[in-house]
PDB file of C-alpha atoms in Angstrom:
ATOM      1  CA  MET A1411      -7.517   1.774  33.919  1.00 72.00           C
ATOM      2  CA  LYS A1412      -9.218  -0.771  31.744  1.00 86.00           C
ATOM      3  CA  ILE A1413     -12.207  -0.081  29.496  1.00 92.00           C
ATOM      4  CA  SER A1414     -14.825  -2.813  29.968  1.00 95.00           C
ATOM      5  CA  THR A1415     -16.772  -4.570  27.240  1.00 96.00           C
ATOM      6  CA  LYS A1416     -19.639  -2.213  28.069  1.00 97.00           C
ATOM      7  CA  GLY A1417     -17.568   0.796  26.983  1.00 97.00           C
ATOM      8  CA  ARG A1418     -16.112  -0.962  23.945  1.00 96.00           C
ATOM      9  CA  TYR A1419     -19.509  -2.236  22.810  1.00 97.00           C
ATOM     10  CA  ALA A1420     -21.055   1.201  23.383  1.00 98.00           C
ATOM     11  CA  LEU A1421     -18.533   2.648  20.932  1.00 97.00           C
ATOM     12  CA  ARG A1422     -19.348  -0.069  18.406  1.00 97.00           C
ATOM     13  CA  LEU A1423     -23.081   0.548  18.868  1.00 97.00           C
ATOM     14  CA  MET A1424     -22.697   4.304  18.431  1.00 98.00           C
ATOM     15  CA  LEU A1425     -20.461   3.776  15.393  1.00 97.00           C
ATOM     16  CA  ASP A1426     -23.055   1.460  13.863  1.00 96.00           C
ATOM     17  CA  LEU A1427     -25.805   4.053  14.417  1.00 97.00           C
ATOM     18  CA  ALA A1428     -23.580   6.786  12.971  1.00 97.00           C
ATOM     19  CA  GLU A1429     -23.104   4.756   9.784  1.00 95.00           C
ATOM     20  CA  GLN A1430     -26.868   4.684   9.148  1.00 93.00           C
ATOM     21  CA  PRO A1431     -28.849   7.507   7.510  1.00 92.00           C
ATOM     22  CA  PRO A1432     -29.411  10.146  10.238  1.00 87.00           C
ATOM     23  CA  GLU A1433     -33.199  10.226   9.831  1.00 88.00           C
ATOM     24  CA  SER A1434     -33.670   6.469  10.151  1.00 92.00           C
ATOM     25  CA  TYR A1435     -34.226   4.506  13.328  1.00 95.00           C
ATOM     26  CA  VAL A1436     -32.200   1.310  13.663  1.00 96.00           C
ATOM     27  CA  SER A1437     -33.328  -1.796  15.532  1.00 95.00           C
ATOM     28  CA  LEU A1438     -31.063  -3.220  18.209  1.00 96.00           C
ATOM     29  CA  LYS A1439     -31.535  -6.619  16.617  1.00 95.00           C
ATOM     30  CA  SER A1440     -29.948  -5.403  13.383  1.00 96.00           C
ATOM     31  CA  VAL A1441     -27.064  -3.801  15.294  1.00 96.00           C
ATOM     32  CA  ALA A1442     -26.582  -7.004  17.297  1.00 97.00           C
ATOM     33  CA  THR A1443     -26.427  -9.022  14.085  1.00 96.00           C
ATOM     34  CA  ARG A1444     -23.967  -6.689  12.360  1.00 94.00           C
ATOM     35  CA  GLN A1445     -21.751  -6.304  15.418  1.00 95.00           C
ATOM     36  CA  GLY A1446     -21.938  -9.870  16.705  1.00 95.00           C
ATOM     37  CA  ILE A1447     -23.016  -8.651  20.148  1.00 96.00           C
ATOM     38  CA  SER A1448     -25.831 -10.044  22.284  1.00 96.00           C
ATOM     39  CA  GLU A1449     -29.042  -8.065  21.840  1.00 96.00           C
ATOM     40  CA  LYS A1450     -29.706  -8.371  25.595  1.00 97.00           C
ATOM     41  CA  TYR A1451     -26.334  -6.769  26.364  1.00 97.00           C
ATOM     42  CA  LEU A1452     -26.984  -4.004  23.849  1.00 97.00           C
ATOM     43  CA  GLU A1453     -30.315  -3.312  25.595  1.00 96.00           C
ATOM     44  CA  GLN A1454     -28.416  -2.555  28.820  1.00 97.00           C
ATOM     45  CA  ILE A1455     -25.967  -0.304  27.001  1.00 98.00           C
ATOM     46  CA  ILE A1456     -28.603   1.569  24.994  1.00 97.00           C
ATOM     47  CA  LYS A1457     -30.409   2.473  28.238  1.00 97.00           C
ATOM     48  CA  LEU A1458     -27.263   4.206  29.492  1.00 97.00           C
ATOM     49  CA  LEU A1459     -26.793   5.984  26.175  1.00 98.00           C
ATOM     50  CA  GLY A1460     -30.434   7.094  26.215  1.00 97.00           C
ATOM     51  CA  LYS A1461     -30.204   8.412  29.787  1.00 97.00           C
ATOM     52  CA  GLY A1462     -27.063  10.275  28.753  1.00 97.00           C
ATOM     53  CA  GLY A1463     -28.966  11.932  25.898  1.00 97.00           C
ATOM     54  CA  LEU A1464     -26.784  10.352  23.232  1.00 98.00           C
ATOM     55  CA  VAL A1465     -29.532   8.388  21.481  1.00 97.00           C
ATOM     56  CA  GLU A1466     -33.280   8.625  21.053  1.00 96.00           C
ATOM     57  CA  SER A1467     -35.806   5.934  20.332  1.00 95.00           C
ATOM     58  CA  THR A1468     -39.200   5.391  18.804  1.00 92.00           C
ATOM     59  CA  ARG A1469     -41.560   2.435  18.974  1.00 91.00           C
ATOM     60  CA  GLY A1470     -43.476   0.699  16.255  1.00 86.00           C
ATOM     61  CA  LYS A1471     -42.808  -1.219  13.073  1.00 84.00           C
ATOM     62  CA  SER A1472     -40.025   1.103  11.918  1.00 82.00           C
ATOM     63  CA  GLY A1473     -38.903   1.852  15.456  1.00 87.00           C
ATOM     64  CA  GLY A1474     -35.449   1.686  16.874  1.00 95.00           C
ATOM     65  CA  TYR A1475     -32.669   4.052  17.871  1.00 97.00           C
ATOM     66  CA  ARG A1476     -30.747   6.894  16.323  1.00 96.00           C
ATOM     67  CA  LEU A1477     -28.222   9.511  17.337  1.00 97.00           C
ATOM     68  CA  THR A1478     -29.540  12.761  18.801  1.00 97.00           C
ATOM     69  CA  ARG A1479     -26.803  14.862  17.158  1.00 97.00           C
ATOM     70  CA  PRO A1480     -24.499  14.667  14.148  1.00 97.00           C
ATOM     71  CA  ALA A1481     -21.673  12.135  14.559  1.00 97.00           C
ATOM     72  CA  SER A1482     -19.165  14.993  14.573  1.00 97.00           C
ATOM     73  CA  ALA A1483     -20.704  16.259  17.834  1.00 98.00           C
ATOM     74  CA  TYR A1484     -19.795  13.110  19.809  1.00 98.00           C
ATOM     75  CA  THR A1485     -16.398  12.252  21.209  1.00 98.00           C
ATOM     76  CA  VAL A1486     -15.127   8.862  22.276  1.00 98.00           C
ATOM     77  CA  GLY A1487     -14.584  10.369  25.730  1.00 97.00           C
ATOM     78  CA  GLU A1488     -18.213  11.408  26.072  1.00 98.00           C
ATOM     79  CA  ILE A1489     -19.441   7.933  25.087  1.00 98.00           C
ATOM     80  CA  LEU A1490     -17.019   6.193  27.441  1.00 97.00           C
ATOM     81  CA  ARG A1491     -17.898   8.454  30.378  1.00 96.00           C
ATOM     82  CA  VAL A1492     -21.624   7.769  29.903  1.00 97.00           C
ATOM     83  CA  THR A1493     -21.052   4.018  29.933  1.00 97.00           C
ATOM     84  CA  GLU A1494     -17.949   3.615  32.117  1.00 95.00           C
ATOM     85  CA  GLY A1495     -18.163   6.572  34.465  1.00 91.00           C
ATOM     86  CA  SER A1496     -14.840   8.088  35.434  1.00 89.00           C
ATOM     87  CA  LEU A1497     -11.807   7.340  33.289  1.00 92.00           C
ATOM     88  CA  ALA A1498      -9.459   8.034  36.205  1.00 89.00           C
ATOM     89  CA  PRO A1499      -6.716   5.432  36.642  1.00 90.00           C
ATOM     90  CA  VAL A1500      -6.918   5.709  40.459  1.00 87.00           C
ATOM     91  CA  SER A1501      -9.865   6.449  42.740  1.00 83.00           C
ATOM     92  CA  CYS A1502      -8.243   9.437  44.432  1.00 83.00           C
ATOM     93  CA  LEU A1503      -8.724  11.423  41.186  1.00 82.00           C
ATOM     94  CA  GLU A1504     -12.469  10.877  41.212  1.00 80.00           C
ATOM     95  CA  ASP A1505     -14.490  13.718  42.727  1.00 70.00           C
ATOM     96  CA  GLU A1506     -16.145  11.575  45.371  1.00 63.00           C
ATOM     97  CA  HIS A1507     -12.939   9.784  46.399  1.00 62.00           C
ATOM     98  CA  HIS A1508     -10.382  12.519  47.026  1.00 66.00           C
ATOM     99  CA  CYS A1509      -8.046  11.159  49.665  1.00 71.00           C
ATOM    100  CA  GLU A1510      -6.746  13.212  52.528  1.00 75.00           C
ATOM    101  CA  ASN A1511      -3.128  12.711  51.386  1.00 74.00           C
ATOM    102  CA  CYS A1512      -3.476  14.262  47.918  1.00 72.00           C
ATOM    103  CA  GLU A1513      -1.560  17.425  48.825  1.00 74.00           C
ATOM    104  CA  ASP A1514       1.405  15.446  50.225  1.00 79.00           C
ATOM    105  CA  CYS A1515       1.305  12.463  47.857  1.00 84.00           C
ATOM    106  CA  VAL A1516       4.237  12.423  45.459  1.00 88.00           C
ATOM    107  CA  THR A1517       2.489   9.992  43.085  1.00 89.00           C
ATOM    108  CA  TYR A1518      -0.655  12.107  42.711  1.00 86.00           C
ATOM    109  CA  GLU A1519       0.937  14.140  39.920  1.00 87.00           C
ATOM    110  CA  ILE A1520       1.734  10.969  37.974  1.00 92.00           C
ATOM    111  CA  TRP A1521      -1.876   9.785  38.096  1.00 90.00           C
ATOM    112  CA  GLN A1522      -3.160  13.239  37.186  1.00 90.00           C
ATOM    113  CA  ASN A1523      -0.839  13.295  34.155  1.00 95.00           C
ATOM    114  CA  VAL A1524      -2.086   9.850  33.115  1.00 95.00           C
ATOM    115  CA  LEU A1525      -5.708  11.018  33.402  1.00 94.00           C
ATOM    116  CA  ASP A1526      -4.947  14.198  31.448  1.00 96.00           C
ATOM    117  CA  ALA A1527      -3.355  12.126  28.668  1.00 97.00           C
ATOM    118  CA  ILE A1528      -6.319   9.737  28.542  1.00 96.00           C
ATOM    119  CA  ASN A1529      -8.777  12.629  28.373  1.00 96.00           C
ATOM    120  CA  GLU A1530      -6.754  14.373  25.679  1.00 98.00           C
ATOM    121  CA  VAL A1531      -6.847  11.296  23.467  1.00 97.00           C
ATOM    122  CA  VAL A1532     -10.475  10.222  23.947  1.00 97.00           C
ATOM    123  CA  ASP A1533     -11.796  13.787  23.761  1.00 98.00           C
ATOM    124  CA  SER A1534      -9.979  14.458  20.487  1.00 98.00           C
ATOM    125  CA  ILE A1535     -11.553  11.571  18.552  1.00 98.00           C
ATOM    126  CA  THR A1536     -15.045  12.125  17.183  1.00 98.00           C
ATOM    127  CA  LEU A1537     -17.582   9.560  16.130  1.00 97.00           C
ATOM    128  CA  SER A1538     -17.481  10.965  12.586  1.00 96.00           C
ATOM    129  CA  TYR A1539     -13.720  10.351  12.492  1.00 97.00           C
ATOM    130  CA  LEU A1540     -14.352   6.704  13.430  1.00 96.00           C
ATOM    131  CA  VAL A1541     -17.026   6.438  10.712  1.00 94.00           C
ATOM    132  CA  GLU A1542     -14.513   7.691   8.135  1.00 94.00           C
ATOM    133  CA  LYS A1543     -11.886   5.206   9.359  1.00 93.00           C
ATOM    134  CA  GLN A1544     -14.447   2.381   9.309  1.00 90.00           C
ATOM    135  CA  ARG A1545     -15.508   3.196   5.749  1.00 88.00           C
ATOM    136  CA  ALA A1546     -11.876   3.364   4.613  1.00 90.00           C
ATOM    137  CA  LYS A1547     -11.150   0.021   6.270  1.00 84.00           C
ATOM    138  CA  LYS A1548     -14.173  -1.643   4.635  1.00 80.00           C
ATOM    139  CA  GLY A1549     -12.932  -0.417   1.254  1.00 72.00           C
ATOM    140  CA  CYS A1550      -9.476  -1.845   1.872  1.00 62.00           C
ATOM    141  CA  PRO A1551      -8.914  -5.321   0.366  1.00 61.00           C
ATOM    142  CA  CYS A1552      -6.254  -6.116   2.951  1.00 56.00           C
ATOM    143  CA  LYS A1553      -6.943  -7.872   6.267  1.00 51.00           C
ATOM    144  CA  LYS A1554      -5.225  -6.304   9.258  1.00 48.00           C
ATOM    145  CA  GLY A1555      -5.428  -7.637  12.845  1.00 43.00           C
TER     146      GLY A1555
END
C-alpha cells in the first residue's frame, strides 16, 4: 500500500488549518503558499474533505475553510480514508472485492494483519498531536531530514 500525494497533501492541509485560530476561515491560496502545494490541487482535495464533513467553508472577503471539529477529534486514519479510500494492502480485504478463495487462502491472514497494523497506527494519531509535533519542530533550531 502506498499513500498518494493526495493523502499526504490532505494531511498537510488539515494540519495547516488546525494550526490556525479555530474561529477563522483560511484561504486555500494562503495554505498553498505556506505548504508549497498547487492551489488547483488543493481545490480537488478540499472538495473531498468537505464531502467527508471534515471541513466547512464560507464565501466572501474573509472566506475560506476551517475544521468542523477540534483537532483532537480527527485521526490521520480518518483523513486518509476520506482522501484515499481503503487503506487495505490488497483488494481482497476491501468490502467490494472479497475473493472467493478467502476462506482457503493461507496469505489472507498476513494481509489482514498488515491492515490491522496500519489501522492501529493511523487511528492512534490525532491532528492535535501533529500540531504539537509541528510546533515543537518549528521551535527547534536544528534541521532534520
